[in-house]
Amino acid sequence: MFSASKQLKYYLILPSIIFLLVMVIVPLLYTIILTFCNYDLTKPQQGIVFVGVNNYVALFSNTRFWYALFRSVYYVGFSIGVSFVIGFGVTLLLGGTVRFKSFYATALLIPMIMTPVIIGLGFRFMYHPDFGILPYLFSLLGIKNIDLLGNSQWALISIILTDIWQWTPFVIAVLYAGLGYLSREPFEAARIDGASHFQVLRYITIPLMRIPIATVLVIRSMDAMRAFDKIFMMTRGGPGLATETLSIYSWRVAFAWFKMGDASTMGILMLLIIIAISNILVSIITKG
Amino acid sequence: MVSKRDKKRLICTAVTLIMIIMGSSPTLFAAELPTKYKGVTLRVIESETTPLFAMKELLPEFEKKTGIKVTVEVYDEVAVRDKMVLDFTSHTGLYDVSFLQWWFVPEYAQAGFIIPLDHLMETKSIPGLLNLDDFLSPILEGLQVGKVQYGIPYWYLGGMLYYRTDIFDKYGWAVPETIADTQEILDKFKSIKKQGQYDKIAGWVGRGSKEFDSFGSIAGFAWAYGSKLLNDAMEPTLLSDPRWKQAMNKWVSFMKDHGPLGAGNMTWYDAYNLFMEGKALMFTETSDYGADFTNPQISKVTDKAGFAVGPKGPAGNHIQWFYSEGFGINSDISRQKKEAAWLFIQWRCSSETQLKEAQLKKVGRRFDLCSSKVLQSVQYMEAARKAGAEDYAKGILETIKAADPSYWPSIPEFAEVAESVATQFSGAIAEMNTVKDALKNANDDVYRILEKAGYY
Amino acid sequence: MKVKFKLFCNISTHLVLIICVVIALFPLFWILRTSFGSRMQALTIPPQWIFFPTLENYRAVLFGEFPRYLINSFIISAVTICVTIIMATLSGYAFARYEIPYKENMFFFALTTRMGPPIAFALPYYLLYNRLNLLDTYLGMILIYMVYNLAFCIWMIRGFFKDIPKELDEIAMIDGCSQIGAFARVSLPIALPGIVTTAILSFIFTWNEFFYAMILTRKATQTYTVQMPAFIGFMRIRWEEMCAAASLALIPVVILAVIGRKRLIRGMTFGAIKE
């Protein structure tokens, strides 16, 4: 019965397919082609020059690129790691006793939907060494004169903390929902067998929650890899190179120095990394 | 009864007197503005800085006299460059007159975005309107590429030392003339602070951020030690010239040991705001802050701000902060528009217009002009005195005498080179690396950039 | 003993939750507080906890340029979502009900727009829009945000339609409805809450977007996200006004989030987790 509607189904999806083809594939191809060219907007006489894999070679021998890549990876690892631990911890603590669709749920939604730009500027205000509320609170605890965004060691961590603040509720929500779906039986059985809390956690809870955990890790790592707005608002990559992640560096190459070929190369590399991360994570976790 | 002859004489005398008065009055144009471009619209793009406000106040007069309509699009500094480059490269022809910051002129000139002005200067100048002799040659050089003039400056900034006269007077300190003097005062201030006073006041502020404009502070400071970024073979000298190490050790120490928290992220307006709120003791920066520091409506240090020329370093050079800004003409427009644009530029940069800027009542008033004729004139000093900025005006004269842009790397690749250097030293201030590492990394980066651009 | 333990668990659970809520809401609270304070209060520490609120900052923001940017954001977001949702609903239904070759590959590819780094797409659009004179136009911004949202919306709405058993459609068609009729009268109303949630989520993401807005707009269509840092620029650093502007900008998203709170998590996990 449904297959008789061959024409209908194509009518329904054709606009979307065409739109996406034109608007996604074509620009992406353009970017990929640019990665094999030199295109400096401030040197229009040279135009677009084909250079083969030169951009990739130059990029891999550029220490600043490796710094930026390292910083991006550090950002992702730290952010997901901490928010996962906190999120999982809170989830286990709540243990399905609280109905999540309540006042708490709405309150925890707020960080997730706040504009990253506003979060960045807001935290920059709160971190300010002269009049920020957070250094003040720290001073009450006895830690005086800290410079959260100006000290190269703390700058990146301070920014990662805002990322953790924003997305831990997400981790909590997803894991909590996942936990809610588990049946009680395995837990009952384990308790009867005398398993410790830790063993329950390791051999039952985590394996059964593979899918929510994988979901959270994949989505968070993709988002954290691309993080731009908050860093841009707080330090623009400074001081020095302390907070320059790949996204910030590629922005600078493209829109401060107008080197489109080099920037495209970085963009495509970032895309490949993101695809690789999601594939790896999904296969590792859903295999077991 | 007045005879006919007497009447004639009276009229002649009166006319002569009037002409003498008109001729000697500095507030009237010495030259007539032609109206042959009536009806032309000029589109100007500029960034939001003090000369813009001044120009906007005086623009209606120009429009009335010449019949040219001038529309001005204003953006912040970063967005302006982005818009201009886009317009240039895509030949959308959105602007006729472009605002030129001297450090980007080599880039724009090489790319053919702006036209050399020599032809217009020779053939289409209104005599008496724009007298290039009024400008000191370093300032004109700022907007030249290889002796070819690409823009006319309306703004020149030099390295000026700002300091707190009240604190200096209290402890009997003399205005520092050398960097060694400056170090001495900073150390003394630090020990006074250790005793509990002046908790909120930083000894030294400046541009510690990694953005490319911090390069102006770094290079200007290094010039006091005699080092410049590129040698004659266009190679970076950060490692080969030992004076760089001395200079940067001193600079980083000033910012790190005597600067406020967050010095590694500090931009020029952070520094400017800190001083204006009374939270800084002294600093060397571009010479354009004086009008605001002496403005009681926004400044907390109105009668406590002192101005002097930048101190000298071991090489006998003053600390520089050379900056020149002007207007250029885009290459993509019609001949008639280019001539109209040239008329506009002559008017805007003329000494008469500059004097008027100093005489504005409050909005747009500025004293950091670049015509040395104006700066030495009686009317200018009078206007400065009325605004309470007499010391500042004197300071400007001193800095303009010390102007020296020879240390600057005037190359098209400036943006990337400057940012690489500034980033490294911003990191040194924030303790991400040592000065030694910063010098090496910056040197390598600059070498790499110039090598890729084909210099060697 | 056991009762005490249970009570302890209860209290500690609520305690943990309350701490979480305080941390989650503190920045918003601080922004609001600053927005109602004077310049002095924004810049002094220790902070005055009790003070007389003022609407001065809101007045300054509302009578300045900012409302224009909010309106720009709203126009762009609203039009984008409307068009996208309509297209996505039709396509999502088709993908859910019918067999279409290479479905999964297409989706994965399309989702790269949402998952990929903005620079990879902003660059070609920057150059292409320049050529086509689409920079700083409403049409240009709507197109790019449609790209950003379309794949995601199709994916989500397809999921919602898949949850509805095929049998319902078949029953309706047996009763004499055409295919379109079955869609409109049976599946659509059931899937509607999910579609609305997807729309809300897309609106929030578009409203909050920064990178494309920064690269592809100038004066005419500039959105509020790009203008936010302007409050702390040259001349004076006006944190208190920035907070007022931020509060205004957050109103739409907060309202939408409260309305759609039930299924937002599902949306954020791309449909993997259903509540």
Coordinates of C-alpha atoms in Angstrom, one line a residue, chain C residues 53-257:
Chain C
P53 CA 17.5 48.3 42.3
T54 CA 17.5 50.7 39.3
L55 CA 16.2 50.3 35.8
E56 CA 18.8 52.7 34.4
N57 CA 20.8 50.0 32.6
Y58 CA 17.7 48.6 30.9
R59 CA 16.7 52.1 29.9
A60 CA 20.1 52.7 28.4
V61 CA 20.1 49.4 26.6
L62 CA 16.5 49.7 25.3
F63 CA 17.0 53.2 24.0
G64 CA 20.2 52.4 22.3
E65 CA 21.1 50.2 19.4
F66 CA 20.6 46.9 21.1
P67 CA 16.9 46.3 20.4
R68 CA 17.6 46.4 16.7
Y69 CA 20.0 43.5 17.0
L70 CA 17.5 41.5 19.0
I71 CA 15.0 42.1 16.3
N72 CA 17.4 41.0 13.7
S73 CA 18.1 37.8 15.7
F74 CA 14.4 37.2 16.0
I75 CA 13.6 37.7 12.4
I76 CA 16.4 35.4 11.3
S77 CA 15.7 32.7 13.8
A78 CA 11.9 32.8 13.4
V79 CA 11.9 32.6 9.6
T80 CA 14.6 29.9 9.6
I81 CA 12.7 27.7 12.0
C82 CA 9.4 28.1 10.3
V83 CA 10.7 27.1 6.9
T84 CA 13.0 24.4 8.3
I85 CA 10.3 22.8 10.4
I86 CA 7.9 22.6 7.5
M87 CA 10.4 21.0 5.2
A88 CA 11.6 18.8 8.0
T89 CA 8.2 17.6 8.9
L90 CA 7.4 16.5 5.4
S91 CA 10.8 14.9 4.8
G92 CA 10.9 13.4 8.3
Y93 CA 7.6 11.7 7.6
A94 CA 8.8 10.3 4.3
F95 CA 12.0 9.0 5.8
A96 CA 10.1 7.4 8.7
R97 CA 7.5 5.7 6.6
Y98 CA 9.1 4.9 3.3
E99 CA 12.1 3.0 2.2
I100 CA 14.7 5.3 0.8
P101 CA 18.0 4.1 -0.3
Y102 CA 21.2 5.3 1.4
K103 CA 19.2 6.9 4.2
E104 CA 21.8 6.4 6.9
N105 CA 24.7 7.6 4.9
M106 CA 22.8 10.7 3.9
F107 CA 22.0 11.5 7.4
F108 CA 25.5 11.1 8.7
F109 CA 26.8 13.3 6.0
A110 CA 24.1 16.0 6.7
L111 CA 24.7 15.9 10.4
T112 CA 28.3 17.0 9.8
T113 CA 26.8 20.5 9.4
R114 CA 25.7 20.3 13.0
M115 CA 28.7 18.5 14.4
G116 CA 31.5 19.9 12.2
P117 CA 33.6 22.8 13.1
P118 CA 32.0 26.1 12.0
I119 CA 35.2 27.1 10.2
A120 CA 34.9 24.4 7.6
F121 CA 31.6 25.8 6.5
A122 CA 32.0 29.5 7.3
L123 CA 35.0 29.8 5.0
P124 CA 33.3 28.7 1.8
Y125 CA 30.1 30.6 2.7
Y126 CA 32.2 33.7 3.4
L127 CA 33.8 33.6 0.0
L128 CA 30.7 32.5 -1.9
Y129 CA 28.4 35.0 -0.2
N130 CA 30.9 37.7 -1.1
R131 CA 30.6 36.9 -4.8
L132 CA 26.9 36.6 -4.7
N133 CA 26.4 39.8 -2.6
L134 CA 24.6 37.8 0.1
L135 CA 26.8 39.0 2.9
D136 CA 24.9 40.9 5.6
T137 CA 21.5 40.0 4.1
Y138 CA 18.6 38.3 5.8
L139 CA 18.3 35.8 3.0
G140 CA 21.9 34.8 3.4
M141 CA 21.7 34.3 7.1
I142 CA 18.4 32.4 6.9
L143 CA 19.9 30.0 4.3
I144 CA 23.0 29.2 6.4
Y145 CA 20.9 28.6 9.5
M146 CA 18.6 26.4 7.5
V147 CA 21.6 24.4 6.6
Y148 CA 22.7 24.3 10.2
N149 CA 19.3 23.1 11.4
L150 CA 17.6 21.1 8.6
A151 CA 19.4 17.8 8.9
F152 CA 19.0 17.8 12.7
C153 CA 15.3 18.6 12.4
I154 CA 14.7 15.9 9.9
W155 CA 16.5 13.4 12.0
M156 CA 14.6 14.3 15.1
I157 CA 11.1 14.5 13.5
R158 CA 11.7 11.2 11.7
G159 CA 12.3 9.7 15.1
F160 CA 9.0 11.1 16.4
F161 CA 7.1 9.7 13.5
K162 CA 8.8 6.4 13.9
D163 CA 7.4 6.1 17.4
I164 CA 3.9 6.2 15.9
P165 CA 2.9 2.8 14.8
K166 CA 2.3 2.4 11.1
E167 CA -1.0 0.7 11.9
L168 CA -2.6 3.9 12.9
D169 CA -2.1 5.3 9.4
E170 CA -3.3 2.2 7.8
I171 CA -6.5 2.2 9.8
A172 CA -7.1 5.8 8.8
M173 CA -6.6 4.9 5.1
I174 CA -8.9 2.0 5.4
D175 CA -11.4 4.4 6.7
G176 CA -11.1 6.3 3.4
C177 CA -8.4 8.8 4.0
S178 CA -5.8 9.5 1.3
Q179 CA -2.2 9.2 2.3
I180 CA -1.9 12.9 2.8
G181 CA -5.1 12.8 4.9
A182 CA -3.7 10.0 7.1
F183 CA -0.6 12.0 7.6
A184 CA -2.4 15.2 8.4
R185 CA -5.1 13.8 10.6
V186 CA -3.5 11.0 12.4
S187 CA 0.3 11.0 12.5
L188 CA 0.8 14.7 12.6
P189 CA -1.2 15.5 15.6
I190 CA 0.4 12.8 17.6
A191 CA 3.9 13.8 16.6
L192 CA 3.1 17.5 17.1
P193 CA 4.5 17.9 20.6
G194 CA 7.8 16.3 19.4
I195 CA 7.8 18.6 16.4
V196 CA 7.2 21.6 18.6
T197 CA 10.1 20.6 20.9
T198 CA 12.4 20.2 17.9
A199 CA 11.4 23.6 16.7
I200 CA 12.1 25.0 20.2
L201 CA 15.5 23.4 20.3
S202 CA 16.4 24.6 16.9
F203 CA 15.2 28.1 17.7
I204 CA 17.4 28.1 20.8
F205 CA 20.5 27.0 19.0
T206 CA 19.9 29.5 16.2
W207 CA 19.3 32.3 18.7
N208 CA 22.5 31.5 20.5
E209 CA 24.7 31.1 17.5
F210 CA 27.7 33.3 17.2
F211 CA 30.3 32.2 14.7
Y212 CA 28.4 32.3 11.5
A213 CA 26.8 35.5 12.6
M214 CA 30.1 37.1 13.3
I215 CA 31.6 36.1 9.9
L216 CA 28.6 36.7 7.7
T217 CA 26.9 39.8 9.0
R218 CA 28.0 43.4 9.1
K219 CA 25.7 46.3 10.1
A220 CA 22.4 45.6 8.5
T221 CA 21.6 42.2 9.8
Q222 CA 23.9 41.9 12.8
T223 CA 22.5 39.7 15.5
Y224 CA 22.7 40.4 19.2
T225 CA 25.4 37.7 19.9
V226 CA 27.9 39.6 17.9
Q227 CA 27.0 42.9 19.5
M228 CA 27.3 41.7 23.1
P229 CA 31.1 42.3 23.5
A230 CA 30.6 45.9 22.3
F231 CA 29.5 46.9 25.7
I232 CA 33.0 46.3 27.0
G233 CA 35.1 48.0 24.4
F234 CA 36.7 51.3 23.7
M235 CA 35.9 54.4 25.8
R236 CA 34.3 52.7 28.7
I237 CA 33.7 49.2 30.0
R238 CA 30.0 48.9 30.8
W239 CA 29.5 45.6 32.5
E240 CA 26.2 46.6 34.1
E241 CA 24.7 47.4 30.7
M242 CA 26.0 44.3 29.3
C243 CA 24.2 42.3 32.0
A244 CA 21.0 44.1 31.2
A245 CA 21.4 43.3 27.5
A246 CA 22.2 39.7 28.4
S247 CA 19.1 39.4 30.6
L248 CA 16.9 40.7 27.8
A249 CA 18.5 38.3 25.3
L250 CA 17.9 35.4 27.6
I251 CA 14.2 35.9 28.0
P252 CA 13.1 34.1 24.8
V253 CA 15.3 31.1 25.4
V254 CA 14.3 30.7 29.0
I255 CA 10.7 30.9 28.2
L256 CA 11.1 28.4 25.4
A257 CA 13.1 26.1 27.6

